PDB file of C-alpha atoms in Angstrom:
ATOM      1  CA  UNK A 296      58.601 -26.174 161.298  1.00  0.00           C
ATOM      2  CA  UNK A 297      59.635 -22.564 160.759  1.00  0.00           C
ATOM      3  CA  UNK A 298      57.948 -20.743 157.905  1.00  0.00           C
ATOM      4  CA  UNK A 299      60.091 -19.676 154.948  1.00  0.00           C
ATOM      5  CA  UNK A 300      57.981 -16.609 154.180  1.00  0.00           C
ATOM      6  CA  UNK A 301      55.555 -14.794 156.456  1.00  0.00           C
ATOM      7  CA  UNK A 302      53.537 -11.688 155.625  1.00  0.00           C
ATOM      8  CA  UNK A 303      51.317 -10.157 158.318  1.00  0.00           C
ATOM      9  CA  UNK A 304      48.759  -7.436 157.452  1.00  0.00           C
ATOM     10  CA  UNK A 305      50.850  -6.119 154.559  1.00  0.00           C
ATOM     11  CA  UNK A 306      49.469  -3.168 152.598  1.00  0.00           C
ATOM     12  CA  UNK A 307      50.965  -1.135 149.748  1.00  0.00           C
ATOM     13  CA  UNK A 308      49.639   1.763 147.661  1.00  0.00           C
ATOM     14  CA  UNK A 309      50.842   3.439 144.471  1.00  0.00           C
ATOM     15  CA  UNK A 310      49.625   6.981 143.753  1.00  0.00           C
ATOM     16  CA  UNK A 311      46.713   6.503 146.132  1.00  0.00           C
ATOM     17  CA  UNK A 312      45.659   3.158 144.570  1.00  0.00           C
ATOM     18  CA  UNK A 313      45.832   0.148 146.881  1.00  0.00           C
ATOM     19  CA  UNK A 314      48.002  -2.624 145.362  1.00  0.00           C
ATOM     20  CA  UNK A 315      47.926  -4.900 148.444  1.00  0.00           C
ATOM     21  CA  UNK A 316      45.339  -4.757 151.202  1.00  0.00           C
ATOM     22  CA  UNK A 317      46.203  -6.306 154.596  1.00  0.00           C
ATOM     23  CA  UNK A 318      47.710  -9.452 153.100  1.00  0.00           C
ATOM     24  CA  UNK A 319      48.669 -12.209 155.554  1.00  0.00           C
ATOM     25  CA  UNK A 320      50.374 -15.311 154.207  1.00  0.00           C
ATOM     26  CA  UNK A 321      52.592 -18.094 155.604  1.00  0.00           C
ATOM     27  CA  UNK A 322      54.657 -20.380 153.367  1.00  0.00           C
ATOM     28  CA  UNK A 323      56.320 -23.541 154.728  1.00  0.00           C
ATOM     29  CA  UNK A 324      59.461 -25.286 153.379  1.00  0.00           C
ATOM     30  CA  UNK A 325      59.248 -27.899 150.627  1.00  0.00           C
ATOM     31  CA  UNK A 326      56.376 -26.286 148.751  1.00  0.00           C
ATOM     32  CA  UNK A 327      55.876 -24.970 145.221  1.00  0.00           C
ATOM     33  CA  UNK A 328      53.216 -22.292 145.493  1.00  0.00           C
ATOM     34  CA  UNK A 329      51.254 -20.693 142.683  1.00  0.00           C
ATOM     35  CA  UNK A 330      50.558 -16.991 143.209  1.00  0.00           C
ATOM     36  CA  UNK A 331      47.649 -16.603 140.832  1.00  0.00           C
ATOM     37  CA  UNK A 332      45.717 -13.563 139.702  1.00  0.00           C
ATOM     38  CA  UNK A 333      44.879 -11.476 136.675  1.00  0.00           C
ATOM     39  CA  UNK A 334      47.198  -8.642 135.600  1.00  0.00           C
ATOM     40  CA  UNK A 335      47.148  -5.808 138.137  1.00  0.00           C
ATOM     41  CA  UNK A 336      46.076  -8.045 141.037  1.00  0.00           C
ATOM     42  CA  UNK A 337      49.204  -7.261 143.108  1.00  0.00           C
ATOM     43  CA  UNK A 338      51.330 -10.345 142.367  1.00  0.00           C
ATOM     44  CA  UNK A 339      54.509  -8.482 141.374  1.00  0.00           C
ATOM     45  CA  UNK A 340      54.097  -6.071 144.287  1.00  0.00           C
ATOM     46  CA  UNK A 341      53.878  -8.960 146.753  1.00  0.00           C
ATOM     47  CA  UNK A 342      57.014 -10.576 145.282  1.00  0.00           C
ATOM     48  CA  UNK A 343      59.009  -7.333 145.316  1.00  0.00           C
ATOM     49  CA  UNK A 344      58.051  -6.757 148.962  1.00  0.00           C
ATOM     50  CA  UNK A 345      59.073 -10.339 149.852  1.00  0.00           C
ATOM     51  CA  UNK A 346      62.440  -9.863 148.176  1.00  0.00           C
ATOM     52  CA  UNK A 347      63.018  -6.453 149.800  1.00  0.00           C
ATOM     53  CA  UNK A 348      63.011  -4.390 146.592  1.00  0.00           C
ATOM     54  CA  UNK A 349      60.112  -2.245 147.806  1.00  0.00           C
ATOM     55  CA  UNK A 350      58.815  -1.522 151.293  1.00  0.00           C
ATOM     56  CA  UNK A 351      55.232  -2.113 152.450  1.00  0.00           C
ATOM     57  CA  UNK A 352      53.218   0.869 153.709  1.00  0.00           C
ATOM     58  CA  UNK A 353      52.231  -1.217 156.728  1.00  0.00           C
ATOM     59  CA  UNK A 354      52.573  -4.744 158.069  1.00  0.00           C
ATOM     60  CA  UNK A 355      55.570  -7.036 158.578  1.00  0.00           C
ATOM     61  CA  UNK A 356      57.451  -9.382 156.243  1.00  0.00           C
ATOM     62  CA  UNK A 357      59.871 -12.099 157.376  1.00  0.00           C
ATOM     63  CA  UNK A 358      61.961 -14.709 155.557  1.00  0.00           C
ATOM     64  CA  UNK A 359      63.088 -17.584 157.781  1.00  0.00           C
ATOM     65  CA  UNK A 360      61.833 -15.638 160.798  1.00  0.00           C
ATOM     66  CA  UNK A 361      64.063 -12.629 160.003  1.00  0.00           C
ATOM     67  CA  UNK A 362      62.590  -9.246 158.960  1.00  0.00           C
ATOM     68  CA  UNK A 363      63.212  -8.605 155.248  1.00  0.00           C
ATOM     69  CA  UNK A 364      66.479  -6.715 154.687  1.00  0.00           C
ATOM     70  CA  UNK A 365      70.130  -7.311 153.772  1.00  0.00           C
ATOM     71  CA  UNK A 366      70.254 -10.608 155.686  1.00  0.00           C
ATOM     72  CA  UNK A 367      67.188 -12.087 153.943  1.00  0.00           C
ATOM     73  CA  UNK A 368      68.284 -10.962 150.470  1.00  0.00           C
ATOM     74  CA  UNK A 369      71.207 -13.348 150.834  1.00  0.00           C
ATOM     75  CA  UNK A 370      68.761 -16.288 151.018  1.00  0.00           C
ATOM     76  CA  UNK A 371      66.103 -15.034 148.560  1.00  0.00           C
ATOM     77  CA  UNK A 372      66.478 -15.625 144.813  1.00  0.00           C
ATOM     78  CA  UNK A 373      64.171 -13.504 142.642  1.00  0.00           C
ATOM     79  CA  UNK A 374      63.451 -13.855 138.926  1.00  0.00           C
ATOM     80  CA  UNK A 375      61.721 -10.628 137.864  1.00  0.00           C
ATOM     81  CA  UNK A 376      59.576 -10.362 134.742  1.00  0.00           C
ATOM     82  CA  UNK A 377      62.449  -8.446 133.082  1.00  0.00           C
ATOM     83  CA  UNK A 378      65.776 -10.144 132.156  1.00  0.00           C
ATOM     84  CA  UNK A 379      68.537 -10.280 134.767  1.00  0.00           C
ATOM     85  CA  UNK A 380      71.243 -10.365 132.089  1.00  0.00           C
ATOM     86  CA  UNK A 381      72.525  -7.602 129.787  1.00  0.00           C
ATOM     87  CA  UNK A 382      72.255  -7.876 125.970  1.00  0.00           C
ATOM     88  CA  UNK A 383      76.053  -7.499 125.488  1.00  0.00           C
ATOM     89  CA  UNK A 384      76.733 -10.616 127.569  1.00  0.00           C
ATOM     90  CA  UNK A 385      77.322 -14.163 126.485  1.00  0.00           C
ATOM     91  CA  UNK A 386      75.691 -16.866 128.616  1.00  0.00           C
ATOM     92  CA  UNK A 387      79.010 -17.486 130.404  1.00  0.00           C
ATOM     93  CA  UNK A 388      79.259 -13.763 131.300  1.00  0.00           C
ATOM     94  CA  UNK A 389      75.818 -13.885 132.935  1.00  0.00           C
ATOM     95  CA  UNK A 390      76.865 -16.991 134.893  1.00  0.00           C
ATOM     96  CA  UNK A 391      80.141 -15.333 135.981  1.00  0.00           C
ATOM     97  CA  UNK A 392      78.283 -12.196 137.059  1.00  0.00           C
ATOM     98  CA  UNK A 393      75.939 -14.218 139.277  1.00  0.00           C
ATOM     99  CA  UNK A 394      78.793 -16.316 140.671  1.00  0.00           C
ATOM    100  CA  UNK A 395      80.671 -13.155 141.672  1.00  0.00           C
ATOM    101  CA  UNK A 396      77.596 -11.486 143.114  1.00  0.00           C
ATOM    102  CA  UNK A 397      76.041 -14.311 145.158  1.00  0.00           C
ATOM    103  CA  UNK A 398      77.965 -16.385 147.711  1.00  0.00           C
ATOM    104  CA  UNK A 399      75.411 -19.216 147.447  1.00  0.00           C
ATOM    105  CA  UNK A 400      75.774 -19.607 143.655  1.00  0.00           C
ATOM    106  CA  UNK A 401      76.304 -23.289 142.796  1.00  0.00           C
ATOM    107  CA  UNK A 402      78.489 -23.570 139.662  1.00  0.00           C
ATOM    108  CA  UNK A 403      77.960 -27.324 139.284  1.00  0.00           C
ATOM    109  CA  UNK A 404      74.187 -26.838 139.422  1.00  0.00           C
ATOM    110  CA  UNK A 405      74.456 -24.027 136.852  1.00  0.00           C
ATOM    111  CA  UNK A 406      76.436 -26.252 134.440  1.00  0.00           C
ATOM    112  CA  UNK A 407      73.906 -29.056 134.876  1.00  0.00           C
ATOM    113  CA  UNK A 408      71.013 -26.675 134.251  1.00  0.00           C
ATOM    114  CA  UNK A 409      72.647 -25.153 131.151  1.00  0.00           C
ATOM    115  CA  UNK A 410      72.943 -28.658 129.680  1.00  0.00           C
ATOM    116  CA  UNK A 411      69.340 -29.461 130.616  1.00  0.00           C
ATOM    117  CA  UNK A 412      68.150 -26.172 129.071  1.00  0.00           C
ATOM    118  CA  UNK A 413      70.301 -26.723 125.947  1.00  0.00           C
ATOM    119  CA  UNK A 414      72.069 -23.388 126.438  1.00  0.00           C
ATOM    120  CA  UNK A 415      75.642 -22.923 125.180  1.00  0.00           C
ATOM    121  CA  UNK A 416      78.069 -20.863 127.276  1.00  0.00           C
ATOM    122  CA  UNK A 417      79.204 -18.964 124.159  1.00  0.00           C
ATOM    123  CA  UNK A 418      75.628 -18.076 123.094  1.00  0.00           C
ATOM    124  CA  UNK A 419      75.028 -14.322 122.935  1.00  0.00           C
ATOM    125  CA  UNK A 420      72.215 -13.142 125.209  1.00  0.00           C
ATOM    126  CA  UNK A 421      71.046 -10.727 122.494  1.00  0.00           C
ATOM    127  CA  UNK A 422      70.533 -13.608 120.033  1.00  0.00           C
ATOM    128  CA  UNK A 423      68.462 -15.816 122.361  1.00  0.00           C
ATOM    129  CA  UNK A 424      64.777 -16.376 121.567  1.00  0.00           C
ATOM    130  CA  UNK A 425      62.192 -15.397 124.186  1.00  0.00           C
ATOM    131  CA  UNK A 426      61.980 -19.011 125.352  1.00  0.00           C
ATOM    132  CA  UNK A 427      65.767 -19.466 125.537  1.00  0.00           C
ATOM    133  CA  UNK A 428      66.125 -16.154 127.373  1.00  0.00           C
ATOM    134  CA  UNK A 429      63.573 -17.339 129.961  1.00  0.00           C
ATOM    135  CA  UNK A 430      65.546 -20.577 130.332  1.00  0.00           C
ATOM    136  CA  UNK A 431      68.688 -18.546 131.044  1.00  0.00           C
ATOM    137  CA  UNK A 432      66.927 -16.341 133.632  1.00  0.00           C
ATOM    138  CA  UNK A 433      65.604 -19.458 135.367  1.00  0.00           C
ATOM    139  CA  UNK A 434      69.068 -21.064 135.345  1.00  0.00           C
ATOM    140  CA  UNK A 435      70.548 -17.968 137.003  1.00  0.00           C
ATOM    141  CA  UNK A 436      67.781 -17.873 139.630  1.00  0.00           C
ATOM    142  CA  UNK A 437      67.694 -21.580 140.525  1.00  0.00           C
ATOM    143  CA  UNK A 438      71.491 -22.024 140.538  1.00  0.00           C
ATOM    144  CA  UNK A 439      71.601 -20.233 143.866  1.00  0.00           C
ATOM    145  CA  UNK A 440      71.165 -22.393 146.986  1.00  0.00           C
ATOM    146  CA  UNK A 441      68.515 -20.091 148.438  1.00  0.00           C
ATOM    147  CA  UNK A 442      65.761 -20.569 151.025  1.00  0.00           C
ATOM    148  CA  UNK A 443      63.113 -18.740 149.025  1.00  0.00           C
ATOM    149  CA  UNK A 444      62.743 -18.625 145.239  1.00  0.00           C
ATOM    150  CA  UNK A 445      60.360 -16.089 143.695  1.00  0.00           C
ATOM    151  CA  UNK A 446      59.598 -16.391 139.977  1.00  0.00           C
ATOM    152  CA  UNK A 447      57.526 -13.587 138.449  1.00  0.00           C
ATOM    153  CA  UNK A 448      55.688 -14.766 135.300  1.00  0.00           C
ATOM    154  CA  UNK A 449      58.442 -17.212 134.223  1.00  0.00           C
ATOM    155  CA  UNK A 450      56.481 -18.555 131.222  1.00  0.00           C
ATOM    156  CA  UNK A 451      54.873 -15.359 129.931  1.00  0.00           C
ATOM    157  CA  UNK A 452      55.070 -15.206 126.128  1.00  0.00           C
ATOM    158  CA  UNK A 453      56.988 -18.492 125.883  1.00  0.00           C
ATOM    159  CA  UNK A 454      56.072 -21.183 123.338  1.00  0.00           C
ATOM    160  CA  UNK A 455      54.657 -24.516 124.637  1.00  0.00           C
ATOM    161  CA  UNK A 456      57.886 -26.500 124.083  1.00  0.00           C
ATOM    162  CA  UNK A 457      60.001 -24.031 126.086  1.00  0.00           C
ATOM    163  CA  UNK A 458      57.201 -23.794 128.650  1.00  0.00           C
ATOM    164  CA  UNK A 459      57.305 -27.542 129.346  1.00  0.00           C
ATOM    165  CA  UNK A 460      61.099 -27.428 129.653  1.00  0.00           C
ATOM    166  CA  UNK A 461      60.933 -24.518 132.105  1.00  0.00           C
ATOM    167  CA  UNK A 462      58.334 -26.271 134.282  1.00  0.00           C
ATOM    168  CA  UNK A 463      60.390 -29.478 134.324  1.00  0.00           C
ATOM    169  CA  UNK A 464      63.440 -27.462 135.395  1.00  0.00           C
ATOM    170  CA  UNK A 465      61.528 -25.795 138.235  1.00  0.00           C
ATOM    171  CA  UNK A 466      60.490 -29.192 139.610  1.00  0.00           C
ATOM    172  CA  UNK A 467      63.922 -30.801 139.092  1.00  0.00           C
ATOM    173  CA  UNK A 468      66.177 -28.064 140.384  1.00  0.00           C
ATOM    174  CA  UNK A 469      64.511 -26.412 143.338  1.00  0.00           C
ATOM    175  CA  UNK A 470      65.658 -27.660 146.749  1.00  0.00           C
ATOM    176  CA  UNK A 471      63.055 -29.326 148.976  1.00  0.00           C
ATOM    177  CA  UNK A 472      64.388 -27.511 152.051  1.00  0.00           C
ATOM    178  CA  UNK A 473      63.360 -24.284 150.339  1.00  0.00           C
ATOM    179  CA  UNK A 474      60.085 -22.876 149.041  1.00  0.00           C
ATOM    180  CA  UNK A 475      59.366 -21.664 145.556  1.00  0.00           C
ATOM    181  CA  UNK A 476      56.617 -19.230 144.596  1.00  0.00           C
ATOM    182  CA  UNK A 477      55.573 -18.723 140.989  1.00  0.00           C
ATOM    183  CA  UNK A 478      53.317 -15.870 139.924  1.00  0.00           C
ATOM    184  CA  UNK A 479      51.293 -16.424 136.767  1.00  0.00           C
ATOM    185  CA  UNK A 480      47.949 -15.922 135.077  1.00  0.00           C
ATOM    186  CA  UNK A 481      48.599 -18.909 132.746  1.00  0.00           C
ATOM    187  CA  UNK A 482      47.098 -21.351 135.212  1.00  0.00           C
ATOM    188  CA  UNK A 483      46.184 -24.310 133.013  1.00  0.00           C
ATOM    189  CA  UNK A 484      49.733 -24.666 131.652  1.00  0.00           C
ATOM    190  CA  UNK A 485      51.472 -24.589 135.014  1.00  0.00           C
ATOM    191  CA  UNK A 486      49.120 -25.955 137.694  1.00  0.00           C
ATOM    192  CA  UNK A 487      50.637 -29.469 137.497  1.00  0.00           C
ATOM    193  CA  UNK A 488      53.712 -28.324 139.458  1.00  0.00           C
ATOM    194  CA  UNK A 489      51.881 -26.610 142.357  1.00  0.00           C
ATOM    195  CA  UNK A 490      51.466 -27.979 145.884  1.00  0.00           C
ATOM    196  CA  UNK A 491      49.472 -24.931 147.018  1.00  0.00           C
ATOM    197  CA  UNK A 492      47.849 -21.953 145.337  1.00  0.00           C
ATOM    198  CA  UNK A 493      47.168 -18.407 146.497  1.00  0.00           C
ATOM    199  CA  UNK A 494      44.501 -16.452 144.598  1.00  0.00           C
ATOM    200  CA  UNK A 495      45.169 -12.714 144.701  1.00  0.00           C
ATOM    201  CA  UNK A 496      42.333 -10.468 143.542  1.00  0.00           C
ATOM    202  CA  UNK A 497      42.527  -6.658 143.636  1.00  0.00           C
ATOM    203  CA  UNK A 498      45.258  -6.814 146.269  1.00  0.00           C
ATOM    204  CA  UNK A 499      43.505  -9.298 148.594  1.00  0.00           C
ATOM    205  CA  UNK A 500      43.946 -13.039 149.123  1.00  0.00           C
ATOM    206  CA  UNK A 501      40.621 -14.656 148.257  1.00  0.00           C
ATOM    207  CA  UNK A 502      41.839 -18.280 148.492  1.00  0.00           C
ATOM    208  CA  UNK A 503      44.901 -20.101 149.857  1.00  0.00           C
ATOM    209  CA  UNK A 504      44.705 -23.874 149.786  1.00  0.00           C
ATOM    210  CA  UNK A 505      46.474 -27.074 148.833  1.00  0.00           C
ATOM    211  CA  UNK A 506      45.824 -28.154 145.256  1.00  0.00           C
ATOM    212  CA  UNK A 507      44.606 -31.587 146.404  1.00  0.00           C
ATOM    213  CA  UNK A 508      42.036 -29.953 148.719  1.00  0.00           C
ATOM    214  CA  UNK A 509      40.688 -27.863 145.837  1.00  0.00           C
ATOM    215  CA  UNK A 510      40.268 -30.976 143.718  1.00  0.00           C
ATOM    216  CA  UNK A 511      38.694 -33.010 146.535  1.00  0.00           C
ATOM    217  CA  UNK A 512      36.512 -30.342 148.153  1.00  0.00           C
ATOM    218  CA  UNK A 513      35.361 -28.605 144.970  1.00  0.00           C
ATOM    219  CA  UNK A 514      35.792 -31.319 142.341  1.00  0.00           C
ATOM    220  CA  UNK A 515      37.587 -28.799 140.148  1.00  0.00           C
ATOM    221  CA  UNK A 516      41.001 -28.221 138.671  1.00  0.00           C
ATOM    222  CA  UNK A 517      42.887 -25.114 139.777  1.00  0.00           C
ATOM    223  CA  UNK A 518      42.240 -23.617 136.332  1.00  0.00           C
ATOM    224  CA  UNK A 519      38.476 -24.177 136.653  1.00  0.00           C
ATOM    225  CA  UNK A 520      38.506 -22.660 140.137  1.00  0.00           C
ATOM    226  CA  UNK A 521      40.552 -19.720 138.865  1.00  0.00           C
ATOM    227  CA  UNK A 522      38.059 -19.008 136.075  1.00  0.00           C
ATOM    228  CA  UNK A 523      35.196 -19.152 138.558  1.00  0.00           C
ATOM    229  CA  UNK A 524      36.840 -16.733 141.015  1.00  0.00           C
ATOM    230  CA  UNK A 525      38.202 -14.313 138.426  1.00  0.00           C
ATOM    231  CA  UNK A 526      35.417 -14.607 135.858  1.00  0.00           C
ATOM    232  CA  UNK A 527      37.817 -15.464 133.052  1.00  0.00           C
TER     233      UNK A 527
END
């Protein structure tokens, strides 16, 4: 089975400070992966490299066996930690913008997700709460029929009710032929959706394992393991 995402010996520095240090990682289809680490651990850098927004200093990155570039951007859907929509837009404008921009945008899926998220097409983006704005960003990201979904801190600063809704949407609407990676430091709230977790500490992978193995081998939840590794 071909990997969806493959990083080999990837390093990246900013102003002389190493953000990623020889990271190697292989992600298979049909998995929801937690990319877990404290702030500044390199999570966003890894995601931006995987999506082609920034280039690594060294190493190789492939999506579906193809080196990251224009071709892989067409099959990679990225939700950054900043909104994808503009404040002047209504929800329907944001949907139209994505439909025009991405050939793989699935309008029926978008309509279904808007209903699930309780978002109205006439709602103004500028009037949405933090939680509703996150729901919109997730709808835009998951409405594409991509191979690789990358969600950077999708529940940061969101209240528990919206958080549960967002997690349910991730599970319900991602395609099982694809892979979905979620970066977060809010491990306890989100670990229920993960098949695998990757612990990133100071730019290095210190653990990559299936959630079931962590529970069986260590007798711990992912959150307990996270606190042990990161001292939180």
